[in-house]
């Protein structure tokens, strides 16, 4: 895995502030530009929605879930490589996120190295597919 392209923007959407900040710090220490959002609605109403190269989101959040947010993005023609995280991993959740084209599902607490590896692979694949 090569280092991230300078300025690669990653959006982190999680209603748990400690997870948001820890994930943001991990990404920034590894060369990514990370932005955090406390809800799906906050992300969907942000300009980062259009420029994020990768999305890391909690499955279960108040109001709109990470799955519903991914559905909304897809309806709007925005297919961002998405990694879901959850404290409640089960086969049903795994099937739901896989149906939405998730590139990964990690159970909280997750290993930061695993997150970086999955994200790096997704971004490498996206860059290979870009003209």
mmCIF file with all atom_site columns, N, CA, C and O in Angstrom, residues 61-116:
data_model
loop_
_atom_site.group_PDB
_atom_site.id
_atom_site.type_symbol
_atom_site.label_atom_id
_atom_site.label_alt_id
_atom_site.label_comp_id
_atom_site.label_asym_id
_atom_site.label_entity_id
_atom_site.label_seq_id
_atom_site.pdbx_PDB_ins_code
_atom_site.Cartn_x
_atom_site.Cartn_y
_atom_site.Cartn_z
_atom_site.occupancy
_atom_site.B_iso_or_equiv
_atom_site.pdbx_formal_charge
_atom_site.auth_seq_id
_atom_site.auth_comp_id
_atom_site.auth_asym_id
_atom_site.auth_atom_id
_atom_site.pdbx_PDB_model_num
ATOM 1   N N  . UNK A 1 61  ? -27.055 5.269   14.147 1.00 0.00 ? 61  UNK A N  1
ATOM 2   C CA . UNK A 1 61  ? -27.001 6.633   14.674 1.00 0.00 ? 61  UNK A CA 1
ATOM 3   C C  . UNK A 1 61  ? -28.439 7.105   14.850 1.00 0.00 ? 61  UNK A C  1
ATOM 4   O O  . UNK A 1 61  ? -29.356 6.548   14.251 1.00 0.00 ? 61  UNK A O  1
ATOM 5   N N  . UNK A 1 62  ? -28.614 8.150   15.656 1.00 0.00 ? 62  UNK A N  1
ATOM 6   C CA . UNK A 1 62  ? -29.956 8.699   15.836 1.00 0.00 ? 62  UNK A CA 1
ATOM 7   C C  . UNK A 1 62  ? -30.438 9.302   14.522 1.00 0.00 ? 62  UNK A C  1
ATOM 8   O O  . UNK A 1 62  ? -29.644 9.736   13.700 1.00 0.00 ? 62  UNK A O  1
ATOM 9   N N  . UNK A 1 63  ? -31.722 9.333   14.338 1.00 0.00 ? 63  UNK A N  1
ATOM 10  C CA . UNK A 1 63  ? -32.379 9.864   13.141 1.00 0.00 ? 63  UNK A CA 1
ATOM 11  C C  . UNK A 1 63  ? -32.048 9.025   11.911 1.00 0.00 ? 63  UNK A C  1
ATOM 12  O O  . UNK A 1 63  ? -32.777 8.120   11.592 1.00 0.00 ? 63  UNK A O  1
ATOM 13  N N  . UNK A 1 64  ? -30.966 9.314   11.216 1.00 0.00 ? 64  UNK A N  1
ATOM 14  C CA . UNK A 1 64  ? -30.628 8.593   9.986  1.00 0.00 ? 64  UNK A CA 1
ATOM 15  C C  . UNK A 1 64  ? -29.430 7.674   10.228 1.00 0.00 ? 64  UNK A C  1
ATOM 16  O O  . UNK A 1 64  ? -28.391 8.116   10.711 1.00 0.00 ? 64  UNK A O  1
ATOM 17  N N  . UNK A 1 65  ? -29.580 6.411   9.864  1.00 0.00 ? 65  UNK A N  1
ATOM 18  C CA . UNK A 1 65  ? -28.488 5.450   10.025 1.00 0.00 ? 65  UNK A CA 1
ATOM 19  C C  . UNK A 1 65  ? -27.432 5.653   8.939  1.00 0.00 ? 65  UNK A C  1
ATOM 20  O O  . UNK A 1 65  ? -27.678 6.314   7.915  1.00 0.00 ? 65  UNK A O  1
ATOM 21  N N  . UNK A 1 66  ? -26.280 5.046   9.145  1.00 0.00 ? 66  UNK A N  1
ATOM 22  C CA . UNK A 1 66  ? -25.242 5.082   8.119  1.00 0.00 ? 66  UNK A CA 1
ATOM 23  C C  . UNK A 1 66  ? -25.687 4.393   6.839  1.00 0.00 ? 66  UNK A C  1
ATOM 24  O O  . UNK A 1 66  ? -25.331 4.818   5.736  1.00 0.00 ? 66  UNK A O  1
ATOM 25  N N  . UNK A 1 67  ? -26.494 3.346   6.977  1.00 0.00 ? 67  UNK A N  1
ATOM 26  C CA . UNK A 1 67  ? -27.013 2.634   5.805  1.00 0.00 ? 67  UNK A CA 1
ATOM 27  C C  . UNK A 1 67  ? -27.959 3.537   5.014  1.00 0.00 ? 67  UNK A C  1
ATOM 28  O O  . UNK A 1 67  ? -27.868 3.634   3.786  1.00 0.00 ? 67  UNK A O  1
ATOM 29  N N  . UNK A 1 68  ? -28.864 4.231   5.708  1.00 0.00 ? 68  UNK A N  1
ATOM 30  C CA . UNK A 1 68  ? -29.789 5.147   5.029  1.00 0.00 ? 68  UNK A CA 1
ATOM 31  C C  . UNK A 1 68  ? -29.030 6.299   4.380  1.00 0.00 ? 68  UNK A C  1
ATOM 32  O O  . UNK A 1 68  ? -29.390 6.744   3.284  1.00 0.00 ? 68  UNK A O  1
ATOM 33  N N  . UNK A 1 69  ? -27.958 6.758   5.035  1.00 0.00 ? 69  UNK A N  1
ATOM 34  C CA . UNK A 1 69  ? -27.152 7.832   4.453  1.00 0.00 ? 69  UNK A CA 1
ATOM 35  C C  . UNK A 1 69  ? -26.489 7.348   3.165  1.00 0.00 ? 69  UNK A C  1
ATOM 36  O O  . UNK A 1 69  ? -26.498 8.055   2.157  1.00 0.00 ? 69  UNK A O  1
ATOM 37  N N  . UNK A 1 70  ? -25.953 6.136   3.173  1.00 0.00 ? 70  UNK A N  1
ATOM 38  C CA . UNK A 1 70  ? -25.335 5.566   1.960  1.00 0.00 ? 70  UNK A CA 1
ATOM 39  C C  . UNK A 1 70  ? -26.386 5.458   0.852  1.00 0.00 ? 70  UNK A C  1
ATOM 40  O O  . UNK A 1 70  ? -26.104 5.772   -0.306 1.00 0.00 ? 70  UNK A O  1
ATOM 41  N N  . UNK A 1 71  ? -27.588 5.009   1.201  1.00 0.00 ? 71  UNK A N  1
ATOM 42  C CA . UNK A 1 71  ? -28.677 4.932   0.210  1.00 0.00 ? 71  UNK A CA 1
ATOM 43  C C  . UNK A 1 71  ? -28.958 6.305   -0.398 1.00 0.00 ? 71  UNK A C  1
ATOM 44  O O  . UNK A 1 71  ? -29.126 6.431   -1.614 1.00 0.00 ? 71  UNK A O  1
ATOM 45  N N  . UNK A 1 72  ? -28.995 7.346   0.442  1.00 0.00 ? 72  UNK A N  1
ATOM 46  C CA . UNK A 1 72  ? -29.262 8.704   -0.043 1.00 0.00 ? 72  UNK A CA 1
ATOM 47  C C  . UNK A 1 72  ? -28.150 9.170   -0.979 1.00 0.00 ? 72  UNK A C  1
ATOM 48  O O  . UNK A 1 72  ? -28.424 9.764   -2.027 1.00 0.00 ? 72  UNK A O  1
ATOM 49  N N  . UNK A 1 73  ? -26.914 8.891   -0.621 1.00 0.00 ? 73  UNK A N  1
ATOM 50  C CA . UNK A 1 73  ? -25.789 9.265   -1.482 1.00 0.00 ? 73  UNK A CA 1
ATOM 51  C C  . UNK A 1 73  ? -25.898 8.573   -2.841 1.00 0.00 ? 73  UNK A C  1
ATOM 52  O O  . UNK A 1 73  ? -25.709 9.200   -3.885 1.00 0.00 ? 73  UNK A O  1
ATOM 53  N N  . UNK A 1 74  ? -26.213 7.277   -2.828 1.00 0.00 ? 74  UNK A N  1
ATOM 54  C CA . UNK A 1 74  ? -26.336 6.531   -4.081 1.00 0.00 ? 74  UNK A CA 1
ATOM 55  C C  . UNK A 1 74  ? -27.479 7.077   -4.936 1.00 0.00 ? 74  UNK A C  1
ATOM 56  O O  . UNK A 1 74  ? -27.344 7.187   -6.156 1.00 0.00 ? 74  UNK A O  1
ATOM 57  N N  . UNK A 1 75  ? -28.602 7.427   -4.292 1.00 0.00 ? 75  UNK A N  1
ATOM 58  C CA . UNK A 1 75  ? -29.726 8.017   -5.029 1.00 0.00 ? 75  UNK A CA 1
ATOM 59  C C  . UNK A 1 75  ? -29.335 9.325   -5.711 1.00 0.00 ? 75  UNK A C  1
ATOM 60  O O  . UNK A 1 75  ? -29.856 9.666   -6.762 1.00 0.00 ? 75  UNK A O  1
ATOM 61  N N  . UNK A 1 76  ? -28.402 10.035  -5.084 1.00 0.00 ? 76  UNK A N  1
ATOM 62  C CA . UNK A 1 76  ? -27.935 11.303  -5.638 1.00 0.00 ? 76  UNK A CA 1
ATOM 63  C C  . UNK A 1 76  ? -26.735 11.127  -6.572 1.00 0.00 ? 76  UNK A C  1
ATOM 64  O O  . UNK A 1 76  ? -26.104 12.116  -6.949 1.00 0.00 ? 76  UNK A O  1
ATOM 65  N N  . UNK A 1 77  ? -26.420 9.885   -6.915 1.00 0.00 ? 77  UNK A N  1
ATOM 66  C CA . UNK A 1 77  ? -25.328 9.627   -7.846 1.00 0.00 ? 77  UNK A CA 1
ATOM 67  C C  . UNK A 1 77  ? -23.946 9.739   -7.248 1.00 0.00 ? 77  UNK A C  1
ATOM 68  O O  . UNK A 1 77  ? -22.957 9.868   -7.968 1.00 0.00 ? 77  UNK A O  1
ATOM 69  N N  . UNK A 1 78  ? -23.837 9.678   -5.936 1.00 0.00 ? 78  UNK A N  1
ATOM 70  C CA . UNK A 1 78  ? -22.545 9.825   -5.246 1.00 0.00 ? 78  UNK A CA 1
ATOM 71  C C  . UNK A 1 78  ? -22.152 8.491   -4.625 1.00 0.00 ? 78  UNK A C  1
ATOM 72  O O  . UNK A 1 78  ? -22.666 8.100   -3.591 1.00 0.00 ? 78  UNK A O  1
ATOM 73  N N  . UNK A 1 79  ? -21.261 7.773   -5.297 1.00 0.00 ? 79  UNK A N  1
ATOM 74  C CA . UNK A 1 79  ? -20.811 6.454   -4.835 1.00 0.00 ? 79  UNK A CA 1
ATOM 75  C C  . UNK A 1 79  ? -19.428 6.584   -4.207 1.00 0.00 ? 79  UNK A C  1
ATOM 76  O O  . UNK A 1 79  ? -18.416 6.382   -4.859 1.00 0.00 ? 79  UNK A O  1
ATOM 77  N N  . UNK A 1 80  ? -19.395 6.956   -2.940 1.00 0.00 ? 80  UNK A N  1
ATOM 78  C CA . UNK A 1 80  ? -18.146 7.133   -2.202 1.00 0.00 ? 80  UNK A CA 1
ATOM 79  C C  . UNK A 1 80  ? -17.758 5.782   -1.599 1.00 0.00 ? 80  UNK A C  1
ATOM 80  O O  . UNK A 1 80  ? -18.602 5.133   -0.967 1.00 0.00 ? 80  UNK A O  1
ATOM 81  N N  . UNK A 1 81  ? -16.502 5.347   -1.758 1.00 0.00 ? 81  UNK A N  1
ATOM 82  C CA . UNK A 1 81  ? -16.083 4.129   -1.054 1.00 0.00 ? 81  UNK A CA 1
ATOM 83  C C  . UNK A 1 81  ? -16.387 4.286   0.437  1.00 0.00 ? 81  UNK A C  1
ATOM 84  O O  . UNK A 1 81  ? -15.981 5.278   1.053  1.00 0.00 ? 81  UNK A O  1
ATOM 85  N N  . UNK A 1 82  ? -17.144 3.330   0.983  1.00 0.00 ? 82  UNK A N  1
ATOM 86  C CA . UNK A 1 82  ? -17.649 3.460   2.350  1.00 0.00 ? 82  UNK A CA 1
ATOM 87  C C  . UNK A 1 82  ? -17.244 2.287   3.222  1.00 0.00 ? 82  UNK A C  1
ATOM 88  O O  . UNK A 1 82  ? -17.413 1.131   2.840  1.00 0.00 ? 82  UNK A O  1
ATOM 89  N N  . UNK A 1 83  ? -16.733 2.620   4.395  1.00 0.00 ? 83  UNK A N  1
ATOM 90  C CA . UNK A 1 83  ? -16.417 1.642   5.431  1.00 0.00 ? 83  UNK A CA 1
ATOM 91  C C  . UNK A 1 83  ? -17.410 1.880   6.561  1.00 0.00 ? 83  UNK A C  1
ATOM 92  O O  . UNK A 1 83  ? -17.515 2.995   7.085  1.00 0.00 ? 83  UNK A O  1
ATOM 93  N N  . UNK A 1 84  ? -18.137 0.845   6.919  1.00 0.00 ? 84  UNK A N  1
ATOM 94  C CA . UNK A 1 84  ? -19.074 0.928   8.031  1.00 0.00 ? 84  UNK A CA 1
ATOM 95  C C  . UNK A 1 84  ? -18.401 0.412   9.296  1.00 0.00 ? 84  UNK A C  1
ATOM 96  O O  . UNK A 1 84  ? -17.627 -0.546  9.244  1.00 0.00 ? 84  UNK A O  1
ATOM 97  N N  . UNK A 1 85  ? -18.724 1.040   10.427 1.00 0.00 ? 85  UNK A N  1
ATOM 98  C CA . UNK A 1 85  ? -18.272 0.572   11.732 1.00 0.00 ? 85  UNK A CA 1
ATOM 99  C C  . UNK A 1 85  ? -19.504 0.415   12.610 1.00 0.00 ? 85  UNK A C  1
ATOM 100 O O  . UNK A 1 85  ? -20.494 1.137   12.447 1.00 0.00 ? 85  UNK A O  1
ATOM 101 N N  . UNK A 1 86  ? -19.446 -0.547  13.503 1.00 0.00 ? 86  UNK A N  1
ATOM 102 C CA . UNK A 1 86  ? -20.595 -0.788  14.370 1.00 0.00 ? 86  UNK A CA 1
ATOM 103 C C  . UNK A 1 86  ? -20.169 -1.506  15.643 1.00 0.00 ? 86  UNK A C  1
ATOM 104 O O  . UNK A 1 86  ? -19.197 -2.255  15.645 1.00 0.00 ? 86  UNK A O  1
ATOM 105 N N  . UNK A 1 87  ? -20.910 -1.265  16.696 1.00 0.00 ? 87  UNK A N  1
ATOM 106 C CA . UNK A 1 87  ? -20.732 -2.011  17.938 1.00 0.00 ? 87  UNK A CA 1
ATOM 107 C C  . UNK A 1 87  ? -21.613 -3.256  17.930 1.00 0.00 ? 87  UNK A C  1
ATOM 108 O O  . UNK A 1 87  ? -21.511 -4.099  18.808 1.00 0.00 ? 87  UNK A O  1
ATOM 109 N N  . UNK A 1 88  ? -22.473 -3.373  16.922 1.00 0.00 ? 88  UNK A N  1
ATOM 110 C CA . UNK A 1 88  ? -23.475 -4.434  16.875 1.00 0.00 ? 88  UNK A CA 1
ATOM 111 C C  . UNK A 1 88  ? -23.369 -5.243  15.584 1.00 0.00 ? 88  UNK A C  1
ATOM 112 O O  . UNK A 1 88  ? -24.335 -5.340  14.828 1.00 0.00 ? 88  UNK A O  1
ATOM 113 N N  . UNK A 1 89  ? -22.193 -5.792  15.316 1.00 0.00 ? 89  UNK A N  1
ATOM 114 C CA . UNK A 1 89  ? -22.017 -6.570  14.082 1.00 0.00 ? 89  UNK A CA 1
ATOM 115 C C  . UNK A 1 89  ? -22.758 -7.898  14.203 1.00 0.00 ? 89  UNK A C  1
ATOM 116 O O  . UNK A 1 89  ? -22.649 -8.593  15.196 1.00 0.00 ? 89  UNK A O  1
ATOM 117 N N  . UNK A 1 90  ? -23.545 -8.204  13.206 1.00 0.00 ? 90  UNK A N  1
ATOM 118 C CA . UNK A 1 90  ? -24.227 -9.488  13.114 1.00 0.00 ? 90  UNK A CA 1
ATOM 119 C C  . UNK A 1 90  ? -24.427 -9.784  11.631 1.00 0.00 ? 90  UNK A C  1
ATOM 120 O O  . UNK A 1 90  ? -24.199 -8.917  10.786 1.00 0.00 ? 90  UNK A O  1
ATOM 121 N N  . UNK A 1 91  ? -24.824 -11.000 11.282 1.00 0.00 ? 91  UNK A N  1
ATOM 122 C CA . UNK A 1 91  ? -24.972 -11.339 9.861  1.00 0.00 ? 91  UNK A CA 1
ATOM 123 C C  . UNK A 1 91  ? -25.967 -10.437 9.117  1.00 0.00 ? 91  UNK A C  1
ATOM 124 O O  . UNK A 1 91  ? -25.768 -10.138 7.940  1.00 0.00 ? 91  UNK A O  1
ATOM 125 N N  . UNK A 1 92  ? -27.009 -9.986  9.779  1.00 0.00 ? 92  UNK A N  1
ATOM 126 C CA . UNK A 1 92  ? -27.996 -9.111  9.145  1.00 0.00 ? 92  UNK A CA 1
ATOM 127 C C  . UNK A 1 92  ? -27.350 -7.784  8.741  1.00 0.00 ? 92  UNK A C  1
ATOM 128 O O  . UNK A 1 92  ? -27.523 -7.315  7.618  1.00 0.00 ? 92  UNK A O  1
ATOM 129 N N  . UNK A 1 93  ? -26.613 -7.175  9.675  1.00 0.00 ? 93  UNK A N  1
ATOM 130 C CA . UNK A 1 93  ? -25.936 -5.908  9.387  1.00 0.00 ? 93  UNK A CA 1
ATOM 131 C C  . UNK A 1 93  ? -24.908 -6.111  8.281  1.00 0.00 ? 93  UNK A C  1
ATOM 132 O O  . UNK A 1 93  ? -24.811 -5.310  7.350  1.00 0.00 ? 93  UNK A O  1
ATOM 133 N N  . UNK A 1 94  ? -24.144 -7.189  8.368  1.00 0.00 ? 94  UNK A N  1
ATOM 134 C CA . UNK A 1 94  ? -23.130 -7.476  7.340  1.00 0.00 ? 94  UNK A CA 1
ATOM 135 C C  . UNK A 1 94  ? -23.772 -7.595  5.961  1.00 0.00 ? 94  UNK A C  1
ATOM 136 O O  . UNK A 1 94  ? -23.252 -7.053  4.981  1.00 0.00 ? 94  UNK A O  1
ATOM 137 N N  . UNK A 1 95  ? -24.902 -8.265  5.879  1.00 0.00 ? 95  UNK A N  1
ATOM 138 C CA . UNK A 1 95  ? -25.593 -8.413  4.589  1.00 0.00 ? 95  UNK A CA 1
ATOM 139 C C  . UNK A 1 95  ? -26.110 -7.069  4.087  1.00 0.00 ? 95  UNK A C  1
ATOM 140 O O  . UNK A 1 95  ? -25.993 -6.759  2.896  1.00 0.00 ? 95  UNK A O  1
ATOM 141 N N  . UNK A 1 96  ? -26.656 -6.250  4.991  1.00 0.00 ? 96  UNK A N  1
ATOM 142 C CA . UNK A 1 96  ? -27.195 -4.943  4.596  1.00 0.00 ? 96  UNK A CA 1
ATOM 143 C C  . UNK A 1 96  ? -26.101 -4.034  4.041  1.00 0.00 ? 96  UNK A C  1
ATOM 144 O O  . UNK A 1 96  ? -26.301 -3.393  3.007  1.00 0.00 ? 96  UNK A O  1
ATOM 145 N N  . UNK A 1 97  ? -24.953 -3.982  4.706  1.00 0.00 ? 97  UNK A N  1
ATOM 146 C CA . UNK A 1 97  ? -23.896 -3.085  4.216  1.00 0.00 ? 97  UNK A CA 1
ATOM 147 C C  . UNK A 1 97  ? -23.253 -3.636  2.942  1.00 0.00 ? 97  UNK A C  1
ATOM 148 O O  . UNK A 1 97  ? -22.865 -2.873  2.066  1.00 0.00 ? 97  UNK A O  1
ATOM 149 N N  . UNK A 1 98  ? -23.191 -4.950  2.833  1.00 0.00 ? 98  UNK A N  1
ATOM 150 C CA . UNK A 1 98  ? -22.642 -5.548  1.613  1.00 0.00 ? 98  UNK A CA 1
ATOM 151 C C  . UNK A 1 98  ? -23.546 -5.233  0.420  1.00 0.00 ? 98  UNK A C  1
ATOM 152 O O  . UNK A 1 98  ? -23.068 -4.925  -0.671 1.00 0.00 ? 98  UNK A O  1
ATOM 153 N N  . UNK A 1 99  ? -24.864 -5.274  0.621  1.00 0.00 ? 99  UNK A N  1
ATOM 154 C CA . UNK A 1 99  ? -25.812 -4.927  -0.442 1.00 0.00 ? 99  UNK A CA 1
ATOM 155 C C  . UNK A 1 99  ? -25.623 -3.494  -0.905 1.00 0.00 ? 99  UNK A C  1
ATOM 156 O O  . UNK A 1 99  ? -25.938 -3.160  -2.051 1.00 0.00 ? 99  UNK A O  1
ATOM 157 N N  . UNK A 1 100 ? -25.129 -2.635  -0.029 1.00 0.00 ? 100 UNK A N  1
ATOM 158 C CA . UNK A 1 100 ? -24.922 -1.219  -0.363 1.00 0.00 ? 100 UNK A CA 1
ATOM 159 C C  . UNK A 1 100 ? -23.534 -0.968  -0.951 1.00 0.00 ? 100 UNK A C  1
ATOM 160 O O  . UNK A 1 100 ? -23.144 0.162   -1.165 1.00 0.00 ? 100 UNK A O  1
ATOM 161 N N  . UNK A 1 101 ? -22.762 -2.017  -1.182 1.00 0.00 ? 101 UNK A N  1
ATOM 162 C CA . UNK A 1 101 ? -21.446 -1.862  -1.787 1.00 0.00 ? 101 UNK A CA 1
ATOM 163 C C  . UNK A 1 101 ? -20.367 -1.406  -0.826 1.00 0.00 ? 101 UNK A C  1
ATOM 164 O O  . UNK A 1 101 ? -19.381 -0.800  -1.245 1.00 0.00 ? 101 UNK A O  1
ATOM 165 N N  . UNK A 1 102 ? -20.528 -1.714  0.451  1.00 0.00 ? 102 UNK A N  1
ATOM 166 C CA . UNK A 1 102 ? -19.512 -1.330  1.433  1.00 0.00 ? 102 UNK A CA 1
ATOM 167 C C  . UNK A 1 102 ? -18.177 -1.984  1.098  1.00 0.00 ? 102 UNK A C  1
ATOM 168 O O  . UNK A 1 102 ? -18.133 -3.111  0.613  1.00 0.00 ? 102 UNK A O  1
ATOM 169 N N  . UNK A 1 103 ? -17.109 -1.271  1.392  1.00 0.00 ? 103 UNK A N  1
ATOM 170 C CA . UNK A 1 103 ? -15.787 -1.851  1.187  1.00 0.00 ? 103 UNK A CA 1
ATOM 171 C C  . UNK A 1 103 ? -15.271 -2.505  2.448  1.00 0.00 ? 103 UNK A C  1
ATOM 172 O O  . UNK A 1 103 ? -14.259 -3.186  2.425  1.00 0.00 ? 103 UNK A O  1
ATOM 173 N N  . UNK A 1 104 ? -15.990 -2.316  3.556  1.00 0.00 ? 104 UNK A N  1
ATOM 174 C CA . UNK A 1 104 ? -15.597 -2.953  4.798  1.00 0.00 ? 104 UNK A CA 1
ATOM 175 C C  . UNK A 1 104 ? -16.633 -2.740  5.881  1.00 0.00 ? 104 UNK A C  1
ATOM 176 O O  . UNK A 1 104 ? -17.417 -1.798  5.830  1.00 0.00 ? 104 UNK A O  1
ATOM 177 N N  . UNK A 1 105 ? -16.618 -3.654  6.844  1.00 0.00 ? 105 UNK A N  1
ATOM 178 C CA . UNK A 1 105 ? -17.440 -3.548  8.047  1.00 0.00 ? 105 UNK A CA 1
ATOM 179 C C  . UNK A 1 105 ? -16.539 -3.914  9.215  1.00 0.00 ? 105 UNK A C  1
ATOM 180 O O  . UNK A 1 105 ? -16.026 -5.031  9.283  1.00 0.00 ? 105 UNK A O  1
ATOM 181 N N  . UNK A 1 106 ? -16.316 -2.957  10.096 1.00 0.00 ? 106 UNK A N  1
ATOM 182 C CA . UNK A 1 106 ? -15.461 -3.173  11.255 1.00 0.00 ? 106 UNK A CA 1
ATOM 183 C C  . UNK A 1 106 ? -16.275 -3.080  12.529 1.00 0.00 ? 106 UNK A C  1
ATOM 184 O O  . UNK A 1 106 ? -17.150 -2.218  12.652 1.00 0.00 ? 106 UNK A O  1
ATOM 185 N N  . UNK A 1 107 ? -15.966 -3.968  13.470 1.00 0.00 ? 107 UNK A N  1
ATOM 186 C CA . UNK A 1 107 ? -16.669 -3.939  14.745 1.00 0.00 ? 107 UNK A CA 1
ATOM 187 C C  . UNK A 1 107 ? -15.879 -3.084  15.731 1.00 0.00 ? 107 UNK A C  1
ATOM 188 O O  . UNK A 1 107 ? -14.660 -3.210  15.844 1.00 0.00 ? 107 UNK A O  1
ATOM 189 N N  . UNK A 1 108 ? -16.599 -2.200  16.422 1.00 0.00 ? 108 UNK A N  1
ATOM 190 C CA . UNK A 1 108 ? -15.982 -1.359  17.448 1.00 0.00 ? 108 UNK A CA 1
ATOM 191 C C  . UNK A 1 108 ? -15.675 -2.202  18.674 1.00 0.00 ? 108 UNK A C  1
ATOM 192 O O  . UNK A 1 108 ? -16.494 -3.042  19.033 1.00 0.00 ? 108 UNK A O  1
ATOM 193 N N  . UNK A 1 109 ? -14.569 -1.994  19.328 1.00 0.00 ? 109 UNK A N  1
ATOM 194 C CA . UNK A 1 109 ? -13.460 -1.143  18.901 1.00 0.00 ? 109 UNK A CA 1
ATOM 195 C C  . UNK A 1 109 ? -12.684 -1.846  17.779 1.00 0.00 ? 109 UNK A C  1
ATOM 196 O O  . UNK A 1 109 ? -12.490 -3.063  17.821 1.00 0.00 ? 109 UNK A O  1
ATOM 197 N N  . UNK A 1 110 ? -12.274 -1.100  16.781 1.00 0.00 ? 110 UNK A N  1
ATOM 198 C CA . UNK A 1 110 ? -11.582 -1.705  15.650 1.00 0.00 ? 110 UNK A CA 1
ATOM 199 C C  . UNK A 1 110 ? -10.100 -1.350  15.682 1.00 0.00 ? 110 UNK A C  1
ATOM 200 O O  . UNK A 1 110 ? -9.681  -0.381  16.307 1.00 0.00 ? 110 UNK A O  1
ATOM 201 N N  . UNK A 1 111 ? -9.318  -2.154  14.992 1.00 0.00 ? 111 UNK A N  1
ATOM 202 C CA . UNK A 1 111 ? -7.884  -1.966  14.886 1.00 0.00 ? 111 UNK A CA 1
ATOM 203 C C  . UNK A 1 111 ? -7.605  -0.889  13.830 1.00 0.00 ? 111 UNK A C  1
ATOM 204 O O  . UNK A 1 111 ? -8.018  -1.031  12.677 1.00 0.00 ? 111 UNK A O  1
ATOM 205 N N  . UNK A 1 112 ? -6.921  0.158   14.206 1.00 0.00 ? 112 UNK A N  1
ATOM 206 C CA . UNK A 1 112 ? -6.619  1.249   13.298 1.00 0.00 ? 112 UNK A CA 1
ATOM 207 C C  . UNK A 1 112 ? -5.835  0.815   12.075 1.00 0.00 ? 112 UNK A C  1
ATOM 208 O O  . UNK A 1 112 ? -6.037  1.332   10.980 1.00 0.00 ? 112 UNK A O  1
ATOM 209 N N  . UNK A 1 113 ? -4.935  -0.163  12.257 1.00 0.00 ? 113 UNK A N  1
ATOM 210 C CA . UNK A 1 113 ? -4.157  -0.658  11.114 1.00 0.00 ? 113 UNK A CA 1
ATOM 211 C C  . UNK A 1 113 ? -5.052  -1.335  10.083 1.00 0.00 ? 113 UNK A C  1
ATOM 212 O O  . UNK A 1 113 ? -4.827  -1.210  8.881  1.00 0.00 ? 113 UNK A O  1
ATOM 213 N N  . UNK A 1 114 ? -6.062  -2.037  10.558 1.00 0.00 ? 114 UNK A N  1
ATOM 214 C CA . UNK A 1 114 ? -6.996  -2.699  9.646  1.00 0.00 ? 114 UNK A CA 1
ATOM 215 C C  . UNK A 1 114 ? -7.792  -1.641  8.879  1.00 0.00 ? 114 UNK A C  1
ATOM 216 O O  . UNK A 1 114 ? -7.968  -1.736  7.664  1.00 0.00 ? 114 UNK A O  1
ATOM 217 N N  . UNK A 1 115 ? -8.260  -0.620  9.576  1.00 0.00 ? 115 UNK A N  1
ATOM 218 C CA . UNK A 1 115 ? -8.988  0.466   8.919  1.00 0.00 ? 115 UNK A CA 1
ATOM 219 C C  . UNK A 1 115 ? -8.126  1.109   7.830  1.00 0.00 ? 115 UNK A C  1
ATOM 220 O O  . UNK A 1 115 ? -8.574  1.293   6.700  1.00 0.00 ? 115 UNK A O  1
ATOM 221 N N  . UNK A 1 116 ? -6.889  1.426   8.155  1.00 0.00 ? 116 UNK A N  1
ATOM 222 C CA . UNK A 1 116 ? -5.996  2.062   7.183  1.00 0.00 ? 116 UNK A CA 1
ATOM 223 C C  . UNK A 1 116 ? -5.739  1.162   5.977  1.00 0.00 ? 116 UNK A C  1
ATOM 224 O O  . UNK A 1 116 ? -5.683  1.630   4.838  1.00 0.00 ? 116 UNK A O  1
#
